[in-house]
JSON list of C-alpha atoms in Angstrom, two decimals:
[
{"chain": "A", "resi": 30, "resn": "SER", "atom": "CA", "xyz": [13.52, 14.92, -2.13]},
{"chain": "A", "resi": 31, "resn": "GLN", "atom": "CA", "xyz": [11.37, 14.36, 0.94]},
{"chain": "A", "resi": 32, "resn": "GLN", "atom": "CA", "xyz": [12.09, 16.87, 3.62]},
{"chain": "A", "resi": 33, "resn": "GLY", "atom": "CA", "xyz": [9.08, 16.46, 5.83]},
{"chain": "A", "resi": 34, "resn": "GLU", "atom": "CA", "xyz": [9.17, 12.95, 7.12]},
{"chain": "A", "resi": 35, "resn": "GLU", "atom": "CA", "xyz": [7.06, 11.66, 9.92]},
{"chain": "A", "resi": 36, "resn": "ASP", "atom": "CA", "xyz": [6.96, 8.04, 10.89]},
{"chain": "A", "resi": 37, "resn": "PRO", "atom": "CA", "xyz": [3.75, 6.75, 9.30]},
{"chain": "A", "resi": 38, "resn": "GLN", "atom": "CA", "xyz": [1.43, 6.17, 12.18]},
{"chain": "A", "resi": 39, "resn": "ALA", "atom": "CA", "xyz": [-2.00, 4.74, 12.59]},
{"chain": "A", "resi": 40, "resn": "LEU", "atom": "CA", "xyz": [-3.68, 6.32, 15.56]},
{"chain": "A", "resi": 41, "resn": "SER", "atom": "CA", "xyz": [-7.03, 5.17, 16.85]},
{"chain": "A", "resi": 42, "resn": "ILE", "atom": "CA", "xyz": [-8.69, 7.18, 19.61]},
{"chain": "A", "resi": 43, "resn": "GLN", "atom": "CA", "xyz": [-12.06, 7.71, 21.20]},
{"chain": "A", "resi": 44, "resn": "GLU", "atom": "CA", "xyz": [-14.08, 10.79, 20.42]},
{"chain": "A", "resi": 45, "resn": "GLY", "atom": "CA", "xyz": [-13.24, 13.55, 22.86]},
{"chain": "A", "resi": 46, "resn": "GLU", "atom": "CA", "xyz": [-9.65, 12.46, 23.35]},
{"chain": "A", "resi": 47, "resn": "ASN", "atom": "CA", "xyz": [-6.66, 14.40, 22.10]},
{"chain": "A", "resi": 48, "resn": "ALA", "atom": "CA", "xyz": [-4.62, 13.22, 19.12]},
{"chain": "A", "resi": 49, "resn": "THR", "atom": "CA", "xyz": [-0.94, 14.03, 18.78]},
{"chain": "A", "resi": 50, "resn": "MET", "atom": "CA", "xyz": [1.23, 13.33, 15.77]},
{"chain": "A", "resi": 51, "resn": "ASN", "atom": "CA", "xyz": [4.81, 14.21, 15.00]},
{"chain": "A", "resi": 52, "resn": "CYS", "atom": "CA", "xyz": [6.88, 15.20, 12.03]},
{"chain": "A", "resi": 53, "resn": "SER", "atom": "CA", "xyz": [10.61, 15.40, 11.50]},
{"chain": "A", "resi": 54, "resn": "TYR", "atom": "CA", "xyz": [12.57, 16.87, 8.65]},
{"chain": "A", "resi": 55, "resn": "LYS", "atom": "CA", "xyz": [16.16, 17.00, 7.53]},
{"chain": "A", "resi": 56, "resn": "THR", "atom": "CA", "xyz": [17.04, 20.37, 6.04]},
{"chain": "A", "resi": 57, "resn": "SER", "atom": "CA", "xyz": [16.44, 24.02, 6.86]},
{"chain": "A", "resi": 58, "resn": "ILE", "atom": "CA", "xyz": [12.96, 25.33, 6.24]},
{"chain": "A", "resi": 59, "resn": "ASN", "atom": "CA", "xyz": [11.13, 28.56, 5.59]},
{"chain": "A", "resi": 60, "resn": "ASN", "atom": "CA", "xyz": [7.90, 27.22, 7.04]},
{"chain": "A", "resi": 61, "resn": "LEU", "atom": "CA", "xyz": [6.17, 23.97, 7.88]},
{"chain": "A", "resi": 62, "resn": "GLN", "atom": "CA", "xyz": [2.56, 23.22, 7.04]},
{"chain": "A", "resi": 63, "resn": "TRP", "atom": "CA", "xyz": [0.05, 20.61, 8.11]},
{"chain": "A", "resi": 64, "resn": "TYR", "atom": "CA", "xyz": [-2.60, 19.24, 5.78]},
{"chain": "A", "resi": 65, "resn": "ARG", "atom": "CA", "xyz": [-5.52, 16.86, 6.20]},
{"chain": "A", "resi": 66, "resn": "GLN", "atom": "CA", "xyz": [-6.67, 14.38, 3.59]},
{"chain": "A", "resi": 67, "resn": "ASN", "atom": "CA", "xyz": [-9.94, 12.55, 3.75]},
{"chain": "A", "resi": 68, "resn": "SER", "atom": "CA", "xyz": [-9.99, 9.22, 1.96]},
{"chain": "A", "resi": 69, "resn": "GLY", "atom": "CA", "xyz": [-9.92, 9.62, -1.82]},
{"chain": "A", "resi": 70, "resn": "ARG", "atom": "CA", "xyz": [-9.92, 13.41, -1.67]},
{"chain": "A", "resi": 71, "resn": "GLY", "atom": "CA", "xyz": [-7.47, 16.26, -2.05]},
{"chain": "A", "resi": 72, "resn": "LEU", "atom": "CA", "xyz": [-5.62, 17.90, 0.80]},
{"chain": "A", "resi": 73, "resn": "VAL", "atom": "CA", "xyz": [-6.95, 20.64, 3.00]},
{"chain": "A", "resi": 74, "resn": "HIS", "atom": "CA", "xyz": [-4.55, 23.15, 4.47]},
{"chain": "A", "resi": 75, "resn": "LEU", "atom": "CA", "xyz": [-4.78, 23.28, 8.26]},
{"chain": "A", "resi": 76, "resn": "ILE", "atom": "CA", "xyz": [-2.06, 25.50, 9.59]},
{"chain": "A", "resi": 77, "resn": "LEU", "atom": "CA", "xyz": [1.27, 27.06, 8.64]},
{"chain": "A", "resi": 78, "resn": "ILE", "atom": "CA", "xyz": [4.04, 27.78, 11.11]},
{"chain": "A", "resi": 79, "resn": "ARG", "atom": "CA", "xyz": [7.04, 29.85, 10.12]},
{"chain": "A", "resi": 80, "resn": "SER", "atom": "CA", "xyz": [10.59, 28.95, 11.03]},
{"chain": "A", "resi": 81, "resn": "ASN", "atom": "CA", "xyz": [10.78, 31.78, 13.56]},
{"chain": "A", "resi": 82, "resn": "GLU", "atom": "CA", "xyz": [7.63, 30.65, 15.37]},
{"chain": "A", "resi": 83, "resn": "ARG", "atom": "CA", "xyz": [7.52, 28.01, 18.08]},
{"chain": "A", "resi": 84, "resn": "GLU", "atom": "CA", "xyz": [3.82, 27.46, 18.59]},
{"chain": "A", "resi": 85, "resn": "LYS", "atom": "CA", "xyz": [0.63, 28.26, 16.78]},
{"chain": "A", "resi": 86, "resn": "HIS", "atom": "CA", "xyz": [-3.03, 27.68, 17.48]},
{"chain": "A", "resi": 87, "resn": "SER", "atom": "CA", "xyz": [-6.04, 27.46, 15.21]},
{"chain": "A", "resi": 88, "resn": "GLY", "atom": "CA", "xyz": [-9.31, 26.38, 16.79]},
{"chain": "A", "resi": 89, "resn": "ARG", "atom": "CA", "xyz": [-8.76, 22.87, 18.18]},
{"chain": "A", "resi": 90, "resn": "LEU", "atom": "CA", "xyz": [-5.37, 22.60, 16.51]},
{"chain": "A", "resi": 91, "resn": "ARG", "atom": "CA", "xyz": [-2.06, 23.31, 18.16]},
{"chain": "A", "resi": 92, "resn": "VAL", "atom": "CA", "xyz": [1.20, 23.09, 16.26]},
{"chain": "A", "resi": 93, "resn": "THR", "atom": "CA", "xyz": [4.68, 23.30, 17.68]},
{"chain": "A", "resi": 94, "resn": "LEU", "atom": "CA", "xyz": [7.95, 23.68, 15.84]},
{"chain": "A", "resi": 95, "resn": "ASP", "atom": "CA", "xyz": [11.41, 22.94, 17.17]},
{"chain": "A", "resi": 96, "resn": "THR", "atom": "CA", "xyz": [13.94, 23.96, 14.55]},
{"chain": "A", "resi": 97, "resn": "SER", "atom": "CA", "xyz": [16.86, 22.77, 16.68]},
{"chain": "A", "resi": 98, "resn": "LYS", "atom": "CA", "xyz": [15.44, 19.24, 16.58]},
{"chain": "A", "resi": 99, "resn": "LYS", "atom": "CA", "xyz": [13.95, 19.70, 13.13]},
{"chain": "A", "resi": 100, "resn": "SER", "atom": "CA", "xyz": [10.60, 18.46, 14.34]},
{"chain": "A", "resi": 101, "resn": "SER", "atom": "CA", "xyz": [7.00, 19.54, 14.63]},
{"chain": "A", "resi": 102, "resn": "SER", "atom": "CA", "xyz": [3.91, 18.22, 16.34]},
{"chain": "A", "resi": 103, "resn": "LEU", "atom": "CA", "xyz": [0.22, 18.59, 15.63]},
{"chain": "A", "resi": 104, "resn": "LEU", "atom": "CA", "xyz": [-2.25, 18.28, 18.47]},
{"chain": "A", "resi": 105, "resn": "ILE", "atom": "CA", "xyz": [-5.96, 17.96, 17.85]},
{"chain": "A", "resi": 106, "resn": "THR", "atom": "CA", "xyz": [-7.91, 18.54, 21.04]},
{"chain": "A", "resi": 107, "resn": "ALA", "atom": "CA", "xyz": [-11.35, 17.14, 21.83]},
{"chain": "A", "resi": 108, "resn": "SER", "atom": "CA", "xyz": [-11.35, 15.00, 18.72]},
{"chain": "A", "resi": 109, "resn": "ARG", "atom": "CA", "xyz": [-14.49, 14.33, 16.73]},
{"chain": "A", "resi": 110, "resn": "ALA", "atom": "CA", "xyz": [-15.44, 11.54, 14.36]},
{"chain": "A", "resi": 111, "resn": "ALA", "atom": "CA", "xyz": [-15.12, 14.04, 11.51]},
{"chain": "A", "resi": 112, "resn": "ASP", "atom": "CA", "xyz": [-11.41, 14.40, 12.32]},
{"chain": "A", "resi": 113, "resn": "THR", "atom": "CA", "xyz": [-10.86, 10.88, 10.95]},
{"chain": "A", "resi": 114, "resn": "ALA", "atom": "CA", "xyz": [-8.38, 11.43, 8.11]},
{"chain": "A", "resi": 115, "resn": "SER", "atom": "CA", "xyz": [-4.73, 11.27, 7.14]},
{"chain": "A", "resi": 116, "resn": "TYR", "atom": "CA", "xyz": [-2.58, 14.15, 8.30]},
{"chain": "A", "resi": 117, "resn": "PHE", "atom": "CA", "xyz": [0.56, 15.22, 6.47]},
{"chain": "A", "resi": 118, "resn": "CYS", "atom": "CA", "xyz": [3.25, 17.69, 7.33]},
{"chain": "A", "resi": 119, "resn": "ALA", "atom": "CA", "xyz": [5.02, 19.49, 4.51]},
{"chain": "A", "resi": 120, "resn": "THR", "atom": "CA", "xyz": [8.09, 21.68, 4.53]},
{"chain": "A", "resi": 121, "resn": "ASP", "atom": "CA", "xyz": [8.80, 24.71, 2.41]},
{"chain": "A", "resi": 122, "resn": "GLY", "atom": "CA", "xyz": [12.53, 24.99, 2.03]},
{"chain": "A", "resi": 123, "resn": "GLY", "atom": "CA", "xyz": [12.32, 28.59, 0.92]},
{"chain": "A", "resi": 124, "resn": "TYR", "atom": "CA", "xyz": [13.73, 27.94, -2.50]},
{"chain": "A", "resi": 125, "resn": "GLY", "atom": "CA", "xyz": [11.01, 30.02, -4.06]},
{"chain": "A", "resi": 126, "resn": "ASN", "atom": "CA", "xyz": [7.86, 28.93, -5.92]},
{"chain": "A", "resi": 127, "resn": "ASN", "atom": "CA", "xyz": [6.42, 27.43, -2.69]},
{"chain": "A", "resi": 128, "resn": "ARG", "atom": "CA", "xyz": [7.64, 23.93, -3.49]},
{"chain": "A", "resi": 129, "resn": "LEU", "atom": "CA", "xyz": [6.71, 21.54, -0.67]},
{"chain": "A", "resi": 130, "resn": "ALA", "atom": "CA", "xyz": [8.11, 18.23, 0.49]},
{"chain": "A", "resi": 131, "resn": "PHE", "atom": "CA", "xyz": [5.50, 16.01, 2.13]},
{"chain": "A", "resi": 132, "resn": "GLY", "atom": "CA", "xyz": [5.94, 13.53, 4.92]},
{"chain": "A", "resi": 133, "resn": "LYS", "atom": "CA", "xyz": [4.55, 10.03, 5.00]},
{"chain": "A", "resi": 134, "resn": "GLY", "atom": "CA", "xyz": [1.36, 10.88, 6.81]},
{"chain": "A", "resi": 135, "resn": "ASN", "atom": "CA", "xyz": [-0.49, 9.85, 9.93]},
{"chain": "A", "resi": 136, "resn": "GLN", "atom": "CA", "xyz": [-3.76, 7.94, 9.71]},
{"chain": "A", "resi": 137, "resn": "VAL", "atom": "CA", "xyz": [-6.08, 9.03, 12.51]},
{"chain": "A", "resi": 138, "resn": "VAL", "atom": "CA", "xyz": [-9.30, 7.20, 13.29]},
{"chain": "A", "resi": 139, "resn": "VAL", "atom": "CA", "xyz": [-11.66, 8.78, 15.80]},
{"chain": "A", "resi": 140, "resn": "ILE", "atom": "CA", "xyz": [-14.16, 6.29, 17.16]},
{"chain": "A", "resi": 141, "resn": "PRO", "atom": "CA", "xyz": [-17.56, 7.79, 18.00]},
{"chain": "B", "resi": 12, "resn": "GLY", "atom": "CA", "xyz": [-11.51, 30.26, 0.94]},
{"chain": "B", "resi": 13, "resn": "ALA", "atom": "CA", "xyz": [-9.45, 29.46, -2.11]},
{"chain": "B", "resi": 14, "resn": "VAL", "atom": "CA", "xyz": [-11.05, 26.90, -4.38]},
{"chain": "B", "resi": 15, "resn": "VAL", "atom": "CA", "xyz": [-9.27, 24.64, -6.80]},
{"chain": "B", "resi": 16, "resn": "SER", "atom": "CA", "xyz": [-11.27, 22.49, -9.15]},
{"chain": "B", "resi": 17, "resn": "GLN", "atom": "CA", "xyz": [-9.80, 19.35, -10.68]},
{"chain": "B", "resi": 18, "resn": "HIS", "atom": "CA", "xyz": [-11.49, 17.45, -13.46]},
{"chain": "B", "resi": 19, "resn": "PRO", "atom": "CA", "xyz": [-12.24, 14.65, -14.13]},
{"chain": "B", "resi": 20, "resn": "SER", "atom": "CA", "xyz": [-12.44, 13.00, -10.72]},
{"chain": "B", "resi": 21, "resn": "ARG", "atom": "CA", "xyz": [-12.15, 9.52, -12.14]},
{"chain": "B", "resi": 22, "resn": "VAL", "atom": "CA", "xyz": [-10.97, 8.06, -15.43]},
{"chain": "B", "resi": 23, "resn": "ILE", "atom": "CA", "xyz": [-10.99, 4.45, -16.55]},
{"chain": "B", "resi": 24, "resn": "CYS", "atom": "CA", "xyz": [-9.54, 3.82, -19.97]},
{"chain": "B", "resi": 25, "resn": "LYS", "atom": "CA", "xyz": [-7.67, 1.35, -22.12]},
{"chain": "B", "resi": 26, "resn": "SER", "atom": "CA", "xyz": [-3.91, 1.08, -22.32]},
{"chain": "B", "resi": 27, "resn": "GLY", "atom": "CA", "xyz": [-2.46, 3.41, -24.94]},
{"chain": "B", "resi": 28, "resn": "THR", "atom": "CA", "xyz": [-4.99, 6.16, -24.39]},
{"chain": "B", "resi": 29, "resn": "SER", "atom": "CA", "xyz": [-3.87, 9.70, -23.58]},
{"chain": "B", "resi": 30, "resn": "VAL", "atom": "CA", "xyz": [-5.67, 11.30, -20.67]},
{"chain": "B", "resi": 31, "resn": "LYS", "atom": "CA", "xyz": [-5.92, 15.01, -19.90]},
{"chain": "B", "resi": 32, "resn": "ILE", "atom": "CA", "xyz": [-6.55, 16.30, -16.39]},
{"chain": "B", "resi": 33, "resn": "GLU", "atom": "CA", "xyz": [-7.50, 19.92, -15.76]},
{"chain": "B", "resi": 34, "resn": "CYS", "atom": "CA", "xyz": [-6.75, 21.99, -12.71]},
{"chain": "B", "resi": 35, "resn": "ARG", "atom": "CA", "xyz": [-8.43, 25.36, -12.24]},
{"chain": "B", "resi": 36, "resn": "SER", "atom": "CA", "xyz": [-8.11, 27.94, -9.52]},
{"chain": "B", "resi": 37, "resn": "LEU", "atom": "CA", "xyz": [-11.61, 29.35, -9.33]},
{"chain": "B", "resi": 38, "resn": "ASP", "atom": "CA", "xyz": [-11.26, 32.42, -7.18]},
{"chain": "B", "resi": 39, "resn": "PHE", "atom": "CA", "xyz": [-7.62, 33.46, -7.28]},
{"chain": "B", "resi": 40, "resn": "GLN", "atom": "CA", "xyz": [-4.77, 33.82, -9.69]},
{"chain": "B", "resi": 41, "resn": "ALA", "atom": "CA", "xyz": [-2.27, 31.03, -9.21]},
{"chain": "B", "resi": 42, "resn": "THR", "atom": "CA", "xyz": [1.31, 32.03, -9.80]},
{"chain": "B", "resi": 43, "resn": "THR", "atom": "CA", "xyz": [2.33, 28.42, -9.53]},
{"chain": "B", "resi": 44, "resn": "MET", "atom": "CA", "xyz": [0.56, 25.12, -9.88]},
{"chain": "B", "resi": 45, "resn": "PHE", "atom": "CA", "xyz": [1.85, 21.74, -8.79]},
{"chain": "B", "resi": 46, "resn": "TRP", "atom": "CA", "xyz": [1.14, 18.21, -9.89]},
{"chain": "B", "resi": 47, "resn": "TYR", "atom": "CA", "xyz": [1.46, 15.29, -7.50]},
{"chain": "B", "resi": 48, "resn": "ARG", "atom": "CA", "xyz": [1.05, 11.57, -7.70]},
{"chain": "B", "resi": 49, "resn": "GLN", "atom": "CA", "xyz": [-0.09, 9.48, -4.76]},
{"chain": "B", "resi": 50, "resn": "PHE", "atom": "CA", "xyz": [-0.07, 5.71, -4.39]},
{"chain": "B", "resi": 51, "resn": "PRO", "atom": "CA", "xyz": [-2.44, 4.01, -1.94]},
{"chain": "B", "resi": 52, "resn": "LYS", "atom": "CA", "xyz": [-1.66, 4.76, 1.70]},
{"chain": "B", "resi": 53, "resn": "GLN", "atom": "CA", "xyz": [1.42, 6.72, 0.70]},
{"chain": "B", "resi": 54, "resn": "SER", "atom": "CA", "xyz": [2.45, 10.33, 0.67]},
{"chain": "B", "resi": 55, "resn": "LEU", "atom": "CA", "xyz": [2.31, 12.79, -2.18]},
{"chain": "B", "resi": 56, "resn": "MET", "atom": "CA", "xyz": [5.13, 12.68, -4.67]},
{"chain": "B", "resi": 57, "resn": "LEU", "atom": "CA", "xyz": [5.75, 15.96, -6.47]},
{"chain": "B", "resi": 58, "resn": "MET", "atom": "CA", "xyz": [5.89, 15.40, -10.21]},
{"chain": "B", "resi": 59, "resn": "ALA", "atom": "CA", "xyz": [6.31, 18.90, -11.53]},
{"chain": "B", "resi": 60, "resn": "THR", "atom": "CA", "xyz": [5.98, 22.59, -10.82]},
{"chain": "B", "resi": 61, "resn": "SER", "atom": "CA", "xyz": [4.15, 24.68, -13.36]},
{"chain": "B", "resi": 62, "resn": "ASN", "atom": "CA", "xyz": [4.46, 28.42, -13.79]},
{"chain": "B", "resi": 63, "resn": "GLU", "atom": "CA", "xyz": [2.12, 30.36, -16.04]},
{"chain": "B", "resi": 64, "resn": "GLY", "atom": "CA", "xyz": [3.62, 31.05, -19.42]},
{"chain": "B", "resi": 65, "resn": "SER", "atom": "CA", "xyz": [6.77, 29.03, -18.93]},
{"chain": "B", "resi": 66, "resn": "LYS", "atom": "CA", "xyz": [7.85, 25.44, -19.18]},
{"chain": "B", "resi": 67, "resn": "ALA", "atom": "CA", "xyz": [7.15, 23.17, -16.25]},
{"chain": "B", "resi": 68, "resn": "THR", "atom": "CA", "xyz": [9.96, 22.04, -13.98]},
{"chain": "B", "resi": 69, "resn": "TYR", "atom": "CA", "xyz": [9.93, 18.28, -13.59]},
{"chain": "B", "resi": 70, "resn": "GLU", "atom": "CA", "xyz": [11.22, 16.34, -10.61]},
{"chain": "B", "resi": 71, "resn": "GLN", "atom": "CA", "xyz": [13.96, 13.83, -11.09]},
{"chain": "B", "resi": 72, "resn": "GLY", "atom": "CA", "xyz": [12.69, 10.58, -12.54]},
{"chain": "B", "resi": 73, "resn": "VAL", "atom": "CA", "xyz": [9.51, 12.07, -14.00]},
{"chain": "B", "resi": 74, "resn": "GLU", "atom": "CA", "xyz": [9.35, 11.76, -17.77]},
{"chain": "B", "resi": 75, "resn": "LYS", "atom": "CA", "xyz": [8.40, 15.09, -19.30]},
{"chain": "B", "resi": 76, "resn": "ASP", "atom": "CA", "xyz": [7.36, 13.48, -22.57]},
{"chain": "B", "resi": 77, "resn": "LYS", "atom": "CA", "xyz": [5.11, 11.11, -20.68]},
{"chain": "B", "resi": 78, "resn": "PHE", "atom": "CA", "xyz": [3.50, 13.71, -18.45]},
{"chain": "B", "resi": 79, "resn": "LEU", "atom": "CA", "xyz": [2.85, 16.84, -20.49]},
{"chain": "B", "resi": 80, "resn": "ILE", "atom": "CA", "xyz": [2.03, 19.94, -18.51]},
{"chain": "B", "resi": 81, "resn": "ASN", "atom": "CA", "xyz": [0.57, 23.11, -19.89]},
{"chain": "B", "resi": 82, "resn": "HIS", "atom": "CA", "xyz": [-0.05, 26.20, -17.80]},
{"chain": "B", "resi": 83, "resn": "ALA", "atom": "CA", "xyz": [-1.73, 28.50, -20.27]},
{"chain": "B", "resi": 84, "resn": "SER", "atom": "CA", "xyz": [-3.18, 31.00, -17.83]},
{"chain": "B", "resi": 85, "resn": "LEU", "atom": "CA", "xyz": [-3.06, 32.04, -14.20]},
{"chain": "B", "resi": 86, "resn": "THR", "atom": "CA", "xyz": [-6.12, 29.91, -13.51]},
{"chain": "B", "resi": 87, "resn": "LEU", "atom": "CA", "xyz": [-5.60, 26.77, -15.56]},
{"chain": "B", "resi": 88, "resn": "SER", "atom": "CA", "xyz": [-3.00, 24.03, -15.74]},
{"chain": "B", "resi": 89, "resn": "THR", "atom": "CA", "xyz": [-3.39, 20.71, -17.51]},
{"chain": "B", "resi": 90, "resn": "LEU", "atom": "CA", "xyz": [-1.60, 17.40, -17.13]},
{"chain": "B", "resi": 91, "resn": "THR", "atom": "CA", "xyz": [-1.74, 14.98, -20.04]},
{"chain": "B", "resi": 92, "resn": "VAL", "atom": "CA", "xyz": [-0.67, 11.41, -19.42]},
{"chain": "B", "resi": 93, "resn": "THR", "atom": "CA", "xyz": [0.36, 10.28, -22.88]},
{"chain": "B", "resi": 94, "resn": "SER", "atom": "CA", "xyz": [-0.07, 6.71, -24.05]},
{"chain": "B", "resi": 95, "resn": "ALA", "atom": "CA", "xyz": [-1.04, 5.61, -20.57]},
{"chain": "B", "resi": 96, "resn": "HIS", "atom": "CA", "xyz": [-0.22, 2.11, -19.36]},
{"chain": "B", "resi": 97, "resn": "PRO", "atom": "CA", "xyz": [-1.39, 0.18, -16.30]},
{"chain": "B", "resi": 98, "resn": "GLU", "atom": "CA", "xyz": [1.64, 1.31, -14.31]},
{"chain": "B", "resi": 99, "resn": "ASP", "atom": "CA", "xyz": [0.43, 4.90, -14.72]},
{"chain": "B", "resi": 100, "resn": "SER", "atom": "CA", "xyz": [-2.67, 4.06, -12.71]},
{"chain": "B", "resi": 101, "resn": "SER", "atom": "CA", "xyz": [-2.63, 6.27, -9.65]},
{"chain": "B", "resi": 102, "resn": "PHE", "atom": "CA", "xyz": [-4.23, 9.19, -7.85]},
{"chain": "B", "resi": 103, "resn": "TYR", "atom": "CA", "xyz": [-3.12, 12.48, -9.38]},
{"chain": "B", "resi": 104, "resn": "ILE", "atom": "CA", "xyz": [-3.59, 15.69, -7.40]},
{"chain": "B", "resi": 105, "resn": "CYS", "atom": "CA", "xyz": [-3.00, 19.28, -8.41]},
{"chain": "B", "resi": 106, "resn": "SER", "atom": "CA", "xyz": [-2.53, 22.32, -6.24]},
{"chain": "B", "resi": 107, "resn": "ALA", "atom": "CA", "xyz": [-2.29, 26.04, -6.80]},
{"chain": "B", "resi": 108, "resn": "SER", "atom": "CA", "xyz": [-0.51, 28.77, -4.94]},
{"chain": "B", "resi": 109, "resn": "ARG", "atom": "CA", "xyz": [-0.53, 32.55, -4.98]},
{"chain": "B", "resi": 110, "resn": "GLY", "atom": "CA", "xyz": [3.19, 32.44, -4.26]},
{"chain": "B", "resi": 111, "resn": "GLY", "atom": "CA", "xyz": [5.02, 34.43, -1.63]},
{"chain": "B", "resi": 112, "resn": "GLY", "atom": "CA", "xyz": [5.01, 31.65, 0.95]},
{"chain": "B", "resi": 113, "resn": "GLN", "atom": "CA", "xyz": [1.25, 31.20, 0.83]},
{"chain": "B", "resi": 114, "resn": "PRO", "atom": "CA", "xyz": [-0.22, 27.71, 1.36]},
{"chain": "B", "resi": 115, "resn": "GLN", "atom": "CA", "xyz": [-1.06, 25.49, -1.54]},
{"chain": "B", "resi": 116, "resn": "HIS", "atom": "CA", "xyz": [-4.71, 24.83, -2.27]},
{"chain": "B", "resi": 117, "resn": "PHE", "atom": "CA", "xyz": [-5.53, 21.39, -3.56]},
{"chain": "B", "resi": 118, "resn": "GLY", "atom": "CA", "xyz": [-7.97, 19.95, -6.03]},
{"chain": "B", "resi": 119, "resn": "ASP", "atom": "CA", "xyz": [-9.89, 16.82, -5.12]},
{"chain": "B", "resi": 120, "resn": "GLY", "atom": "CA", "xyz": [-7.70, 14.58, -7.21]},
{"chain": "B", "resi": 121, "resn": "THR", "atom": "CA", "xyz": [-8.18, 12.34, -10.22]},
{"chain": "B", "resi": 122, "resn": "ARG", "atom": "CA", "xyz": [-8.28, 8.59, -9.88]},
{"chain": "B", "resi": 123, "resn": "LEU", "atom": "CA", "xyz": [-6.74, 7.20, -13.06]},
{"chain": "B", "resi": 124, "resn": "SER", "atom": "CA", "xyz": [-7.20, 3.52, -13.84]},
{"chain": "B", "resi": 125, "resn": "ILE", "atom": "CA", "xyz": [-5.62, 2.09, -16.96]},
{"chain": "B", "resi": 126, "resn": "LEU", "atom": "CA", "xyz": [-6.88, -1.32, -18.04]}
]
């Protein structure tokens, strides 16, 4: 069943602006991961945040996790045209075998 | 970084044909491989989890006789769509994981079109 569920969003921003997207989930998690998917391609892992972490940074990416609200956010700073993609959160419920439940995805378009 | 190769990238075939899709982890041993299906502008739907040397675990509603999965080695898993019909047309994506809470690494997907 879907655990990571973000409201599907279509976000259109100008290059250089920041892009923020959210994710909510329903059950307890071991970790939450964000992935990027370019059109017609596979997914690329961006960042993993564990249930005992509240914030994590990786380059221009900043992820927050609020386990009390069962939500996470992904911030992309100083966006570039190459950031145009769909972004998915996925939750690992810790049941073993790394099984993930993916959210609905956020379509981000960065206008040059 | 970890590389997963999925082949073929696109298949167009007639109804009734069986189609095999390969997923290979090129530079690491994958304890577990996963098969997903994705409809246009939608999220990934997990079809099955495949562990090397054992039978795949299918998600509810996924027909195991329709979608045959073989995970013969730590670097190769195959998905065979048997007697494919137009409703099986979709984007199929595999991923591989080292296990132990490590991220999944995805192939580039296979676009399957059944005429």
